[in-house]
PDB file of C-alpha atoms and ligand atoms in Angstrom:
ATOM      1  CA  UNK O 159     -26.806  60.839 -78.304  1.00 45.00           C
ATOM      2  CA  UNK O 160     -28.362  57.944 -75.926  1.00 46.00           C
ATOM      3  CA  UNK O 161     -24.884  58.567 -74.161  1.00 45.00           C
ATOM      4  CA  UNK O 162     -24.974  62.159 -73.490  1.00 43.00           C
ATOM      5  CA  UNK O 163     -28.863  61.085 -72.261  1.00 44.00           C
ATOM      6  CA  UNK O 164     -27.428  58.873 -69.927  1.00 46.00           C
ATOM      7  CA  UNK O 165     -24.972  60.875 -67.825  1.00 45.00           C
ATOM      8  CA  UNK O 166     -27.606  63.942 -67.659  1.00 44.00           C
ATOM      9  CA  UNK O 167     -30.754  62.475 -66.459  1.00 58.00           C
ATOM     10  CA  UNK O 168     -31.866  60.966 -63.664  1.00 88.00           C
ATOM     11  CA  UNK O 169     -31.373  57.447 -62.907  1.00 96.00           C
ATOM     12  CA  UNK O 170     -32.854  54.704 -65.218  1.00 97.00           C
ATOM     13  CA  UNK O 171     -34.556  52.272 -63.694  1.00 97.00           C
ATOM     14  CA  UNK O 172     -35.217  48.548 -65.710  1.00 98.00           C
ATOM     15  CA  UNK O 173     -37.410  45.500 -64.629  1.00 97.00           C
ATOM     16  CA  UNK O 174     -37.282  44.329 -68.049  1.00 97.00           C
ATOM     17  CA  UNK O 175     -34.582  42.547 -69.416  1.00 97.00           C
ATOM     18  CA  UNK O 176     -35.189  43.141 -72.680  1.00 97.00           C
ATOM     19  CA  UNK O 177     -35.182  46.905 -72.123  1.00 97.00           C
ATOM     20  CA  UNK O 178     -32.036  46.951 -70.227  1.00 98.00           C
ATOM     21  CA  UNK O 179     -30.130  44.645 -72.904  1.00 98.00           C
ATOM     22  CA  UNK O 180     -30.905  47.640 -75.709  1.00 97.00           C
ATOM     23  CA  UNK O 181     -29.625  50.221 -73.402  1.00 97.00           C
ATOM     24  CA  UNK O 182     -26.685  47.944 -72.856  1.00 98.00           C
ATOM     25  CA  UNK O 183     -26.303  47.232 -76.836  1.00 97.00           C
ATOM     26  CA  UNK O 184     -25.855  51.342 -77.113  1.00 96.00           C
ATOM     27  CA  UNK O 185     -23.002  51.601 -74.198  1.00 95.00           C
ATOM     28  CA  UNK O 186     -21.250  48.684 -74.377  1.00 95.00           C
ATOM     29  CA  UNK O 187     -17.881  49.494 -75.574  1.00 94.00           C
ATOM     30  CA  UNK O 188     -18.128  52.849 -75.900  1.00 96.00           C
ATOM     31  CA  UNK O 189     -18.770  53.631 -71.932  1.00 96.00           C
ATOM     32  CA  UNK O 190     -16.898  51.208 -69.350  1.00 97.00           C
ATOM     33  CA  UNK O 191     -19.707  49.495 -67.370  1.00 98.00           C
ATOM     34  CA  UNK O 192     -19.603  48.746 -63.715  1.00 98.00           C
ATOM     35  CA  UNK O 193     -21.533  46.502 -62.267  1.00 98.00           C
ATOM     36  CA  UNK O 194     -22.635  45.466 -58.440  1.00 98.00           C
ATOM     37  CA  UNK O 195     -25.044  42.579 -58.054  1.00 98.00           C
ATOM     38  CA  UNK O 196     -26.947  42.697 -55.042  1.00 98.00           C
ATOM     39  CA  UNK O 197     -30.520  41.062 -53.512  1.00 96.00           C
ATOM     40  CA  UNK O 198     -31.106  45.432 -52.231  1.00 96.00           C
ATOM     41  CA  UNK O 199     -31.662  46.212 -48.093  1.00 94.00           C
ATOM     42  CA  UNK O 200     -28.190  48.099 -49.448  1.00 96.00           C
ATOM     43  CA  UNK O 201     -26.707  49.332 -46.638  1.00 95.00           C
ATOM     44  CA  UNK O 202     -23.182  51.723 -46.789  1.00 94.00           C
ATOM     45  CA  UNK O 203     -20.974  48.505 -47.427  1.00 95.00           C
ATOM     46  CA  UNK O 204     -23.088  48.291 -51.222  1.00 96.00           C
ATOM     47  CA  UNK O 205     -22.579  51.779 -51.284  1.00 96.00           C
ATOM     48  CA  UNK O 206     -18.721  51.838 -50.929  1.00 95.00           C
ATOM     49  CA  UNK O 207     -18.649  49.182 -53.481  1.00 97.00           C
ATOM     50  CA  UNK O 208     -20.293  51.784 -56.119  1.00 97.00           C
ATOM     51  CA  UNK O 209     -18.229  54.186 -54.707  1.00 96.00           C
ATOM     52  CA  UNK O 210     -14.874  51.964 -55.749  1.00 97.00           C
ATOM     53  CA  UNK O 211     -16.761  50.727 -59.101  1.00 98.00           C
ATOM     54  CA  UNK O 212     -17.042  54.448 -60.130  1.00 97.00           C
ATOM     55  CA  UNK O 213     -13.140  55.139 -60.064  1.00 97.00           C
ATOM     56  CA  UNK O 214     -12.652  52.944 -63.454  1.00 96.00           C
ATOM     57  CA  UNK O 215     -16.136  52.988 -64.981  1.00 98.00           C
ATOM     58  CA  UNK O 216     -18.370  55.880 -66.501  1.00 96.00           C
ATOM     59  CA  UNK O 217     -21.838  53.939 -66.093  1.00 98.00           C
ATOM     60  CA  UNK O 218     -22.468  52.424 -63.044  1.00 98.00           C
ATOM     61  CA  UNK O 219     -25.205  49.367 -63.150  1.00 98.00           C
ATOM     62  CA  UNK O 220     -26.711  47.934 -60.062  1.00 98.00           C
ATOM     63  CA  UNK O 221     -29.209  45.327 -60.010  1.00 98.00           C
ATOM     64  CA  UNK O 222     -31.695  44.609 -57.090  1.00 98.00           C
ATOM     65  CA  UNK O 223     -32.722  41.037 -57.102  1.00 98.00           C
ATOM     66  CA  UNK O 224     -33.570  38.436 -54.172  1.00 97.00           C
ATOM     67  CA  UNK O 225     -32.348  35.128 -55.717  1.00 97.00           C
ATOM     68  CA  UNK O 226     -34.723  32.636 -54.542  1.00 97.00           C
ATOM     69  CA  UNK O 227     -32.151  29.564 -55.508  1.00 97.00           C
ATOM     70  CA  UNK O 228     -29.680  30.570 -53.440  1.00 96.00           C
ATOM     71  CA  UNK O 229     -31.559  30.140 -50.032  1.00 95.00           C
ATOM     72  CA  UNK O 230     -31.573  26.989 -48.909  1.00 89.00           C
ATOM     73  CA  UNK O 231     -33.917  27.796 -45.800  1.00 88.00           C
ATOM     74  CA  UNK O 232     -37.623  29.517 -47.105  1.00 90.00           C
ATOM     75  CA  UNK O 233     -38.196  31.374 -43.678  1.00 90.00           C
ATOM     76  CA  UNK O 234     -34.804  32.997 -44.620  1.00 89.00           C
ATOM     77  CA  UNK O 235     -35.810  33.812 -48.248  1.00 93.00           C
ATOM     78  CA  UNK O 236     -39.041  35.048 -46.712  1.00 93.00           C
ATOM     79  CA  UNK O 237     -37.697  37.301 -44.381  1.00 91.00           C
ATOM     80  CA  UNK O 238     -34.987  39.013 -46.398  1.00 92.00           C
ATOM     81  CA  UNK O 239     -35.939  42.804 -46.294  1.00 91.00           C
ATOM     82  CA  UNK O 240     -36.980  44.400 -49.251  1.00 92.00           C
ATOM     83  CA  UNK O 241     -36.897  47.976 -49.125  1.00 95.00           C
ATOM     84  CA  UNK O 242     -37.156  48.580 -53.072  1.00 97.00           C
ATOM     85  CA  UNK O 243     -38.139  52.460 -52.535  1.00 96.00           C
ATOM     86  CA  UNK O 244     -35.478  53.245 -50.455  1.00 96.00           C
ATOM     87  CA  UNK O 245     -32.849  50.991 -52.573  1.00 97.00           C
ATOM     88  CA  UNK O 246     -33.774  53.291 -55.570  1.00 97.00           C
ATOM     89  CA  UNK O 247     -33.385  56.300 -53.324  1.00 95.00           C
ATOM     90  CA  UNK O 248     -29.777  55.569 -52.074  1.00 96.00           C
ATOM     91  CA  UNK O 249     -28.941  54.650 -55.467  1.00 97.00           C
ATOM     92  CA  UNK O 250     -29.978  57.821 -56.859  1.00 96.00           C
ATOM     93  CA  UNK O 251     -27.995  59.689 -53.789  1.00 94.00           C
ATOM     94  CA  UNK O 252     -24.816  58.562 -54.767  1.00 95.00           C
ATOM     95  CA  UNK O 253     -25.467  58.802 -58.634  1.00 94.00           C
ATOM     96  CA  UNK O 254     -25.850  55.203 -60.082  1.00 97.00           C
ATOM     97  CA  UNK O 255     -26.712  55.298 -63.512  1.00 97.00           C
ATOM     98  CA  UNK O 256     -28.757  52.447 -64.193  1.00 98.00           C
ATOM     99  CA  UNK O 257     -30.750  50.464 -61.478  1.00 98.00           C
ATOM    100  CA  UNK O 258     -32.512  46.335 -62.629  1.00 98.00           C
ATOM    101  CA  UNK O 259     -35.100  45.447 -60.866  1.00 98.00           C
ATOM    102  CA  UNK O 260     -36.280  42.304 -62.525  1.00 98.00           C
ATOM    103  CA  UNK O 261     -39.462  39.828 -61.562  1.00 96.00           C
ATOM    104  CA  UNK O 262     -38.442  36.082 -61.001  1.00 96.00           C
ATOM    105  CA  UNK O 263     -40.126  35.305 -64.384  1.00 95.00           C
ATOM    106  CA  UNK O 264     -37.530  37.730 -65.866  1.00 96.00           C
ATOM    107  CA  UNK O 265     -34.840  35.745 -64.656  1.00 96.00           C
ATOM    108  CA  UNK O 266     -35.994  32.666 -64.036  1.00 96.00           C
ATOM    109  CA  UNK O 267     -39.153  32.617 -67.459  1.00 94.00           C
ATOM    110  CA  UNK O 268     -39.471  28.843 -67.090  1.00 95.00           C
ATOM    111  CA  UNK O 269     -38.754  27.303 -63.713  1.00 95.00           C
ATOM    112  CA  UNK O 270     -37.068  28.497 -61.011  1.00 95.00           C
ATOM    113  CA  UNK O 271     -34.119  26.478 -61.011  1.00 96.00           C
ATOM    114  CA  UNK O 272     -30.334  26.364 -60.878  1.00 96.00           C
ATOM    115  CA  UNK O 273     -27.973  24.909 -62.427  1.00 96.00           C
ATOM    116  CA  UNK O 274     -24.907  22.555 -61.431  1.00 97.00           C
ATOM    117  CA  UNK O 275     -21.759  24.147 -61.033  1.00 97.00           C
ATOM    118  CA  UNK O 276     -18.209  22.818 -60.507  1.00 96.00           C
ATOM    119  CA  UNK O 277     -15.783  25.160 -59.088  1.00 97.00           C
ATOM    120  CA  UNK O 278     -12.963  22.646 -58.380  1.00 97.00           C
ATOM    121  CA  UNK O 279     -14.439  21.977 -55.182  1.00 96.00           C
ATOM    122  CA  UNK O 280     -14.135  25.795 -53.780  1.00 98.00           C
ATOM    123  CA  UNK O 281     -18.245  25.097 -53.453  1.00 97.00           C
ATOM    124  CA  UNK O 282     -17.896  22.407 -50.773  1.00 96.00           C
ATOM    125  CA  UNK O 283     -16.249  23.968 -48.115  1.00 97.00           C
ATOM    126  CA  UNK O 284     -17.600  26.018 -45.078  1.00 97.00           C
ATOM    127  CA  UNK O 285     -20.764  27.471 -46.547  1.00 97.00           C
ATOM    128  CA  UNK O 286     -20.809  24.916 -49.454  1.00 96.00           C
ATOM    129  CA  UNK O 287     -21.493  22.434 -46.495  1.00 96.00           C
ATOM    130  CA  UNK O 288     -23.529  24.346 -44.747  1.00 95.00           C
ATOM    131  CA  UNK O 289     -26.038  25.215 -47.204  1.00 95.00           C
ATOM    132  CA  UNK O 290     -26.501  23.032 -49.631  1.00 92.00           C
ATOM    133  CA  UNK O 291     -27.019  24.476 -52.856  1.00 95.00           C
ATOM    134  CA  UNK O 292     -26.287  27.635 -52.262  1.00 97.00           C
ATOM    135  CA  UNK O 293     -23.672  28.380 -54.737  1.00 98.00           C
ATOM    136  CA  UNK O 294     -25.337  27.035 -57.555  1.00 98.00           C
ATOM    137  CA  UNK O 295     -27.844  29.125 -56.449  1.00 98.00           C
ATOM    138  CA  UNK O 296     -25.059  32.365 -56.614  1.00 98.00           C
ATOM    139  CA  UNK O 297     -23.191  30.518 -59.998  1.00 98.00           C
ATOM    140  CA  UNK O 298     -27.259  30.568 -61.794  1.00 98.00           C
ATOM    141  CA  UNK O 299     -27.722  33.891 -61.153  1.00 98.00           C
ATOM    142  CA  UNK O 300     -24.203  35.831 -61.348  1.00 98.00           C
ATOM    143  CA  UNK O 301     -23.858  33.988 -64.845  1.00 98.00           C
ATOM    144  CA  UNK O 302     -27.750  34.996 -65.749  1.00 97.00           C
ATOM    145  CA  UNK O 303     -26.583  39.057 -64.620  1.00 98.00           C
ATOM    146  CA  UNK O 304     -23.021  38.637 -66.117  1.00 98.00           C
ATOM    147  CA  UNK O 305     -24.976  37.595 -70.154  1.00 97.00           C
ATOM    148  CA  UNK O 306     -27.615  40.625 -69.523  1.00 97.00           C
ATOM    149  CA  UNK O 307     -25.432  43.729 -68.108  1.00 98.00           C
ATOM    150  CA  UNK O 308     -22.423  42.608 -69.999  1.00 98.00           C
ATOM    151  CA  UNK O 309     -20.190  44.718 -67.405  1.00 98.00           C
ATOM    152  CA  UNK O 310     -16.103  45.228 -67.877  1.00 98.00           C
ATOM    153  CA  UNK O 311     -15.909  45.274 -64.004  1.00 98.00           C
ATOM    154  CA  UNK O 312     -18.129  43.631 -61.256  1.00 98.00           C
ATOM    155  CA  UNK O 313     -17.498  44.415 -58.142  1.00 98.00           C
ATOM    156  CA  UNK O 314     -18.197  41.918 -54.771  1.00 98.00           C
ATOM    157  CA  UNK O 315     -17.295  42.853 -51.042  1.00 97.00           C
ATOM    158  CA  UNK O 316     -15.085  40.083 -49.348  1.00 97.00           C
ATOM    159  CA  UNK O 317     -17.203  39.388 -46.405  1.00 97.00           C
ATOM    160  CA  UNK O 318     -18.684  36.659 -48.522  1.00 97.00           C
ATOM    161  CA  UNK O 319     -14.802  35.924 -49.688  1.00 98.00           C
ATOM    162  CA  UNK O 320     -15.793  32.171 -50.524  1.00 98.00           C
ATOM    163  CA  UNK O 321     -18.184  33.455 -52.898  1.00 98.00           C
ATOM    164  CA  UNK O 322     -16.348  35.912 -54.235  1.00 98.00           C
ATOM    165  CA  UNK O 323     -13.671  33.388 -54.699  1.00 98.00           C
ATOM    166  CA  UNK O 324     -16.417  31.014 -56.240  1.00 98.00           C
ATOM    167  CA  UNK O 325     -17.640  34.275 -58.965  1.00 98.00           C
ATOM    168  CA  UNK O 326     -13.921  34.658 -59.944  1.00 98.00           C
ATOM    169  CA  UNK O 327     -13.627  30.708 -60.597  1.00 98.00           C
ATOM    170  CA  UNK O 328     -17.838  30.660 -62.329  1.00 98.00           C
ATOM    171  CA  UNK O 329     -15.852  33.876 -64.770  1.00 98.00           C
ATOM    172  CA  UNK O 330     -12.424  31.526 -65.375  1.00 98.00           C
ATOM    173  CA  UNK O 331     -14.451  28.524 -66.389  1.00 97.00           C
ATOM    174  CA  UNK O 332     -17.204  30.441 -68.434  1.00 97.00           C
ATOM    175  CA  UNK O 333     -14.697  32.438 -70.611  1.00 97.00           C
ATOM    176  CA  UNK O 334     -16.799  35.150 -69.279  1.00 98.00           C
ATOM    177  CA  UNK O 335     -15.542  38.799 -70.594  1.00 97.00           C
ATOM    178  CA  UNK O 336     -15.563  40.793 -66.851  1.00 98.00           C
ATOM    179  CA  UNK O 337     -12.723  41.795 -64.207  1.00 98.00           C
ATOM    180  CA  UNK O 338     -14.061  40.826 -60.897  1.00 98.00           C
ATOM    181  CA  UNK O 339     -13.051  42.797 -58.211  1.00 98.00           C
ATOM    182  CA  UNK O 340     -13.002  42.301 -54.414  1.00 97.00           C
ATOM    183  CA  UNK O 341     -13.814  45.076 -51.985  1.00 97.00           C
ATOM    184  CA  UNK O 342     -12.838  45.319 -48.412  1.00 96.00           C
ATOM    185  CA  UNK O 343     -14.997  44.749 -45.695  1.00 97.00           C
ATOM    186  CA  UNK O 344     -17.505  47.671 -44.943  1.00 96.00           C
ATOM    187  CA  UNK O 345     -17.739  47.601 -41.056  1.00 97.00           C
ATOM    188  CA  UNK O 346     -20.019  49.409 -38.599  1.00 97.00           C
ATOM    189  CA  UNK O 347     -18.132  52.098 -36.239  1.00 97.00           C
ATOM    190  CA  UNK O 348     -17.767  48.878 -33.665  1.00 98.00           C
ATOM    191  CA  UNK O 349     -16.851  46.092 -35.844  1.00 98.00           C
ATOM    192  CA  UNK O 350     -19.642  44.471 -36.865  1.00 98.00           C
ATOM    193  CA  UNK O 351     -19.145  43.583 -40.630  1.00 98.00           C
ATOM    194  CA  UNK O 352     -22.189  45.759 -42.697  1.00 96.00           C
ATOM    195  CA  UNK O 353     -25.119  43.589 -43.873  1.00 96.00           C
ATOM    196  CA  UNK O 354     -28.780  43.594 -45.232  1.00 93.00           C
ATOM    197  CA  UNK O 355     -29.513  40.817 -42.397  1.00 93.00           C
ATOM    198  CA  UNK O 356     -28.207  43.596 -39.589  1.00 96.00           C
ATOM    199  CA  UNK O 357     -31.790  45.338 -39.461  1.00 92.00           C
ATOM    200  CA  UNK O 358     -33.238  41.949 -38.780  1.00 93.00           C
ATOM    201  CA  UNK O 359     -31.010  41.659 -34.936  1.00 97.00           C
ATOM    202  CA  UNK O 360     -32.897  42.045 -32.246  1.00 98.00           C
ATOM    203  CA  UNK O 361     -31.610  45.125 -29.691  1.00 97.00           C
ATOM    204  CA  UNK O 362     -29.972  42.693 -27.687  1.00 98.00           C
ATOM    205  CA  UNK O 363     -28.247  40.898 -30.531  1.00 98.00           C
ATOM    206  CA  UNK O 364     -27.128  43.556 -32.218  1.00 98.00           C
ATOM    207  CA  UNK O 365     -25.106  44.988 -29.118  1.00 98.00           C
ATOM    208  CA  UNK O 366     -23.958  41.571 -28.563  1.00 98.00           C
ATOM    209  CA  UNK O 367     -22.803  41.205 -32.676  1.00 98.00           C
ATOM    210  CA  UNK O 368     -19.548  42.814 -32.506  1.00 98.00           C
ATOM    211  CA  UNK O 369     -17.797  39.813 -30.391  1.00 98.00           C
ATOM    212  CA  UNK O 370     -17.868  38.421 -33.838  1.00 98.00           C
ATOM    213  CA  UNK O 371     -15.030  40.612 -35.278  1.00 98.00           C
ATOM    214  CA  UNK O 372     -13.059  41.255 -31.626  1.00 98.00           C
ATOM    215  CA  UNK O 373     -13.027  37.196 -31.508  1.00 98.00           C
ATOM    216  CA  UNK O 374     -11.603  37.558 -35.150  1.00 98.00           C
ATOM    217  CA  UNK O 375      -9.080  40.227 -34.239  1.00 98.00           C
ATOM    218  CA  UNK O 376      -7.670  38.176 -31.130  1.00 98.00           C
ATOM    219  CA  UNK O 377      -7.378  34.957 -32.871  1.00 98.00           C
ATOM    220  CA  UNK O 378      -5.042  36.961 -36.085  1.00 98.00           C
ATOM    221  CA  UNK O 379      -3.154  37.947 -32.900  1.00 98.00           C
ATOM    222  CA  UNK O 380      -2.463  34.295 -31.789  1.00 98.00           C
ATOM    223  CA  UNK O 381      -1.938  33.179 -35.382  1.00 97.00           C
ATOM    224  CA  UNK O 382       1.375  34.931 -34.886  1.00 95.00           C
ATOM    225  CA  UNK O 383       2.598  32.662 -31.830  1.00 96.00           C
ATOM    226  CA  UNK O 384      -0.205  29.637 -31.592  1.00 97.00           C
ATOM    227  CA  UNK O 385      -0.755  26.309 -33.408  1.00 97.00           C
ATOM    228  CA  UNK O 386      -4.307  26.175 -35.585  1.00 97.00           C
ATOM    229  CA  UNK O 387      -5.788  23.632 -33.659  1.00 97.00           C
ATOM    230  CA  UNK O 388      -4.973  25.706 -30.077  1.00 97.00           C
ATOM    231  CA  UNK O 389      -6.964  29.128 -31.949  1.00 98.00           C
ATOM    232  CA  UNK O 390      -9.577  27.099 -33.264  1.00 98.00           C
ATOM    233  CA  UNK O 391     -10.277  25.379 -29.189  1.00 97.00           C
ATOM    234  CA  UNK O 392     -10.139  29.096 -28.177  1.00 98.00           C
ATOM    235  CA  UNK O 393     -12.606  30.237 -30.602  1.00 98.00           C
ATOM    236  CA  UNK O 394     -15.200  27.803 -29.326  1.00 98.00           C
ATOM    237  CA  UNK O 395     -14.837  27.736 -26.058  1.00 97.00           C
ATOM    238  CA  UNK O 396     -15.448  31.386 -26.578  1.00 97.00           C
ATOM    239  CA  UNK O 397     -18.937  31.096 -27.829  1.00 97.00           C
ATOM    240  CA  UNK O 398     -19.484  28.501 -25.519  1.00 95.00           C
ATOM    241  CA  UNK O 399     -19.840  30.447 -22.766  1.00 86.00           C
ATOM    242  CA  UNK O 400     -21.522  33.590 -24.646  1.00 94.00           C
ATOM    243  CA  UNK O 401     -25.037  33.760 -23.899  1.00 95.00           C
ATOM    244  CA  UNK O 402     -26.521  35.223 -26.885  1.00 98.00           C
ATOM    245  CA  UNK O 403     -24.219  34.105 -30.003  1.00 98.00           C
ATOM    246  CA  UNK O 404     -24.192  30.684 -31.036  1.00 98.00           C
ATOM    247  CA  UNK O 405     -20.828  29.581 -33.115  1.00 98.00           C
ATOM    248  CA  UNK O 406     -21.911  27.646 -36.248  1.00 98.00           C
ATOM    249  CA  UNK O 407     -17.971  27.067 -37.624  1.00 98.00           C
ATOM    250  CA  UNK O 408     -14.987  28.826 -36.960  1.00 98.00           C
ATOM    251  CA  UNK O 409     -12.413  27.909 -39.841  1.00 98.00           C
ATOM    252  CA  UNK O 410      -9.064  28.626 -40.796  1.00 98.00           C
ATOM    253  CA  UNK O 411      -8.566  28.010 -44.395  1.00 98.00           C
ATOM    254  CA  UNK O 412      -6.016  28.656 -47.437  1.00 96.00           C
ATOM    255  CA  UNK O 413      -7.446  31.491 -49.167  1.00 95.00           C
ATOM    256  CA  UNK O 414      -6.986  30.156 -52.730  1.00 94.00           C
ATOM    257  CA  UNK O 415      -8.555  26.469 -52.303  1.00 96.00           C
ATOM    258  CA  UNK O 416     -10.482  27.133 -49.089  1.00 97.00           C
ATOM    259  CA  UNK O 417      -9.957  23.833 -47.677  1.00 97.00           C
ATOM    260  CA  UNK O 418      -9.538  23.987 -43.626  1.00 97.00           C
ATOM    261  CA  UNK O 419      -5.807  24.107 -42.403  1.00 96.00           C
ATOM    262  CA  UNK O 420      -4.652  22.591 -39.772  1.00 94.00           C
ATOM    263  CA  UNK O 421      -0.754  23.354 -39.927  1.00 93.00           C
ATOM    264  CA  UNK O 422       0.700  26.743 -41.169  1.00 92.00           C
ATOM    265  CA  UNK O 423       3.043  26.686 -43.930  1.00 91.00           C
ATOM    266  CA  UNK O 424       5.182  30.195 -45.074  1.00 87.00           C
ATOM    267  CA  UNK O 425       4.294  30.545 -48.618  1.00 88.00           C
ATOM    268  CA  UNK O 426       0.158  29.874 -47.815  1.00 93.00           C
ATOM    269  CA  UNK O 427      -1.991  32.677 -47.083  1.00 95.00           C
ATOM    270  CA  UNK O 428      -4.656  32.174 -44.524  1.00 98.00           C
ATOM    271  CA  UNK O 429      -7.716  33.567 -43.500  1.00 98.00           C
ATOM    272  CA  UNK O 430     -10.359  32.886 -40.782  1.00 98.00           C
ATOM    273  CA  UNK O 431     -13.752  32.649 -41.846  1.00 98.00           C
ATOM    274  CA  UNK O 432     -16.814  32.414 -39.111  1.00 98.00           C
ATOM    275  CA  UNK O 433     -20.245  31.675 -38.920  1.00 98.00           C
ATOM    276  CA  UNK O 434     -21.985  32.926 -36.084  1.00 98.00           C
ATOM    277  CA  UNK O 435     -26.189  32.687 -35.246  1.00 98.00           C
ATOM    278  CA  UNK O 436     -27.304  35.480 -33.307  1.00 98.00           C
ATOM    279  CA  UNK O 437     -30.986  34.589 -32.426  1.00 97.00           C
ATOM    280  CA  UNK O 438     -32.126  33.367 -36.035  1.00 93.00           C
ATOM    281  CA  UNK O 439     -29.781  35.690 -37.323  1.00 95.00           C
ATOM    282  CA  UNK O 440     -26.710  33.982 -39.206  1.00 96.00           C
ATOM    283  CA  UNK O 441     -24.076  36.663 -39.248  1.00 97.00           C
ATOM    284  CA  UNK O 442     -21.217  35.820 -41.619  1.00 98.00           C
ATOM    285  CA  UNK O 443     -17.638  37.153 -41.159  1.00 98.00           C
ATOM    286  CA  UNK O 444     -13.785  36.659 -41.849  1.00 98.00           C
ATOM    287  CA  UNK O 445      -9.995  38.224 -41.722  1.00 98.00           C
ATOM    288  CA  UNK O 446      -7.112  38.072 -43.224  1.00 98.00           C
ATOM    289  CA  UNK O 447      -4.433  36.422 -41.119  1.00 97.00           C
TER     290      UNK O 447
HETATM  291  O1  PAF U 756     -23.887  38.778 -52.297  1.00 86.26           O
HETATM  292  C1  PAF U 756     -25.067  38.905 -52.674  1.00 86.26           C
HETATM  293  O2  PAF U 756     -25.785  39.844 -52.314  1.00 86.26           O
HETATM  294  C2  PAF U 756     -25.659  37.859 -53.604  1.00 86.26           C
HETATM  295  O3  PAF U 756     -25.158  36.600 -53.317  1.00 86.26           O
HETATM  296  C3  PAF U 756     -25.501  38.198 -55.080  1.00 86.26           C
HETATM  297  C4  PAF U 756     -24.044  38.225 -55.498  1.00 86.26           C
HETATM  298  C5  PAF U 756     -26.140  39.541 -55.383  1.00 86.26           C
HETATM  299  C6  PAF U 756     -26.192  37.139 -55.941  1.00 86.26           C
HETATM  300  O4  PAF U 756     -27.556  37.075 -55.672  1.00 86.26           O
END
C-alpha cells in the first residue's frame, strides 16, 4: 500500500530520522533503494548522479546535509551555500522520491564529533594532509547516512575520487550492506569540473577556472612520452606564472593506494589529482591518466 503511495505522490521530504527510518522499514527489500549523499547547492553533476542511481533502483533517496566535521576551516563551513528551497525544487524536477533534510542534533544528538577512522592510510594522502580531519569528518557521517537510509546502491561522483576511494574502504571495513558506485565527472561546457563551491567564484575567477582541467588534459598528454617528475615541474611552473589561480598540489598517484608516484610502472593505474585556490575558492579536480 505505502509502496504504491510512494511512487504516486509527490516527493517526501524527512528532517526526522526517526520518520525516515519507518518509511525505510516499509521499502527496504521490497523496493531497491538508491541513495546520493550530498551537503545540497546541487548543481547538474548531483543531478546526473540521480539520473545514473535511477537505472538500478525504484526509490531514489537523497539527503541534504552540511557536515560540520568535515570542514576543517569555519569560514569555509560558514560560507557553503545553502539553497534548501531550490535543492527540494530540483529534486522534485527530476523525480527523487524521498529527500532528508536533518538538523545537526539529528545527526549529531550529543556532540558534534567524529570519529577515528583507519582506511589503511588512503586518509593521509593529498587531501588527508591537507585538511586534517576531514575524512573522519566524511567516514562519521557516510557511516551515520549508510545505518539510517539503509540503501542497496550509493552513488559518489569521482571528482572527490580519494573520497570516494575512502567510502568504498569505510563500506569494506564496516561489513556495511551497500554497492558504492562511482560516477564520472560532471563538467561545465568549458571544463571546469561541476561544484556547489562554483557559485562562490568571483567573475574573474570563474573565467579563469577552466585552466584547471586544460592543465589536466596536457599533462595526460605528456604522461604518454614524459617522466613524473618532468609533468609535475611543468604543472607548477604553470601556475606560477598564472595570475589569478594559485596551485595548492599537483599529484600523480596510484589510484588504488593513492600514495604519490614518482616512476611509472605498466600494470599501475595512475591518475592526477589537483588542488587549485582561485581567490578563497579551493577548486578540486583530477583525470585519469
Ligand atoms: O561529497 C560530498 O558532498 C560530501 O562529502 C558527502 C559525501 C555528502 C558527505 O558529507
Amino acid at each position: 500500500m505505502l509502496l504504491t503511495v510512494i511512487n504516486s505522490i509527490d516527493m517526501l521530504v524527512f528532517e526526522k530520522t526517526k520518520l525516515l527510518q519507518e518509511k525505510i522499514a516499509a521499502i527496504k527489500g521490497i523496493k531497491k533503494i538508491g541513495f546520493i549523499p550530498t551537503m545540497g547547492a546541487l548543481h547538474k553533476g548531483h543531478l546526473s548522479l540521480i539520473q545514473e542511481a535511477k537505472k538500478n533502483n525504484s526509490i531514489i533517496v537523497v539527503s541534504i546535509f552540511v557536515n560540520p566535521t568535515q570542514f576543517d576551516n569555519k569560514e569555509d563551513l560558514s560560507n557553503y551555500p545553502k539553497t534548501l528551497e531550490n535543492d527540494l525544487k530540483l529534486l522534485r524536477s527530476v523525480g527523487c522520491d524521498i529527500a532528508f533534510t536533518p538538523s545537526a542534533k539529528e545527526i549529531y544528538p550529543t556532540k558534534i564529533v567524529s570519529q577515528h577512522f583507519h582506511f589503511d592510510g588512503l586518509e593521509n594522502e593529498m587531501e588527508g594532509k591537507h585538511r586534517k580531519g576531514h575524512f573522519d569528518g566524511v567516514g562519521t557521517i557516510v557511516k551515520r547516512l549508510f545505518e539510517i537510509v539503509k540503501p542497496d546502491n550509493a552513488y559518489f561522483g569521482e571528482k572527490d575520487f580519494q573520497q570516494l576511494q575512502i567510502i568504498k574502504k569505510l563500506v569494506l571495513k564496516n561489513r556495511i550492506p551497500v554497492q558504492i558506485v562511482g560516477c564520472k565527472i560532471f563538467r561545465e561546457k568549458d571544463g571546469l569540473a561541476m561544484s556547489s563551491r562554483n557559485t562562490r567564484l568571483t567573475k574573474k575567477h570563474r573565467l579563469a577556472a577552466p585552466f584547471i582541467y586544460q592543465t589536466l588534459q596536457k599533462a595526460k598528454e605528456k604522461f604518454k612520452t614524459e617522466s613524473i617528475s618532468k609533468i609535475n615541474f611543468w604543472v607548477a611552473q604553470q601556475f606560477k606564472e598564472h595570475a589569478l589561480l594559485e596551485l595548492e598540489y599537483f599529484t600523480i598517484a596510484d589510484e588504488k593506494t593513492l600514495k604519490e608516484s614518482f616512476r611509472k610502472r605498466k600494470q599501475k593505474n595512475y591518475r592526477a589529482f589537483i588542488v587549485v585556490f582561485a581567490g578563497k575558492i579551493r577548486l578540486i579536480d583530477n583525470i585519469e591518466l
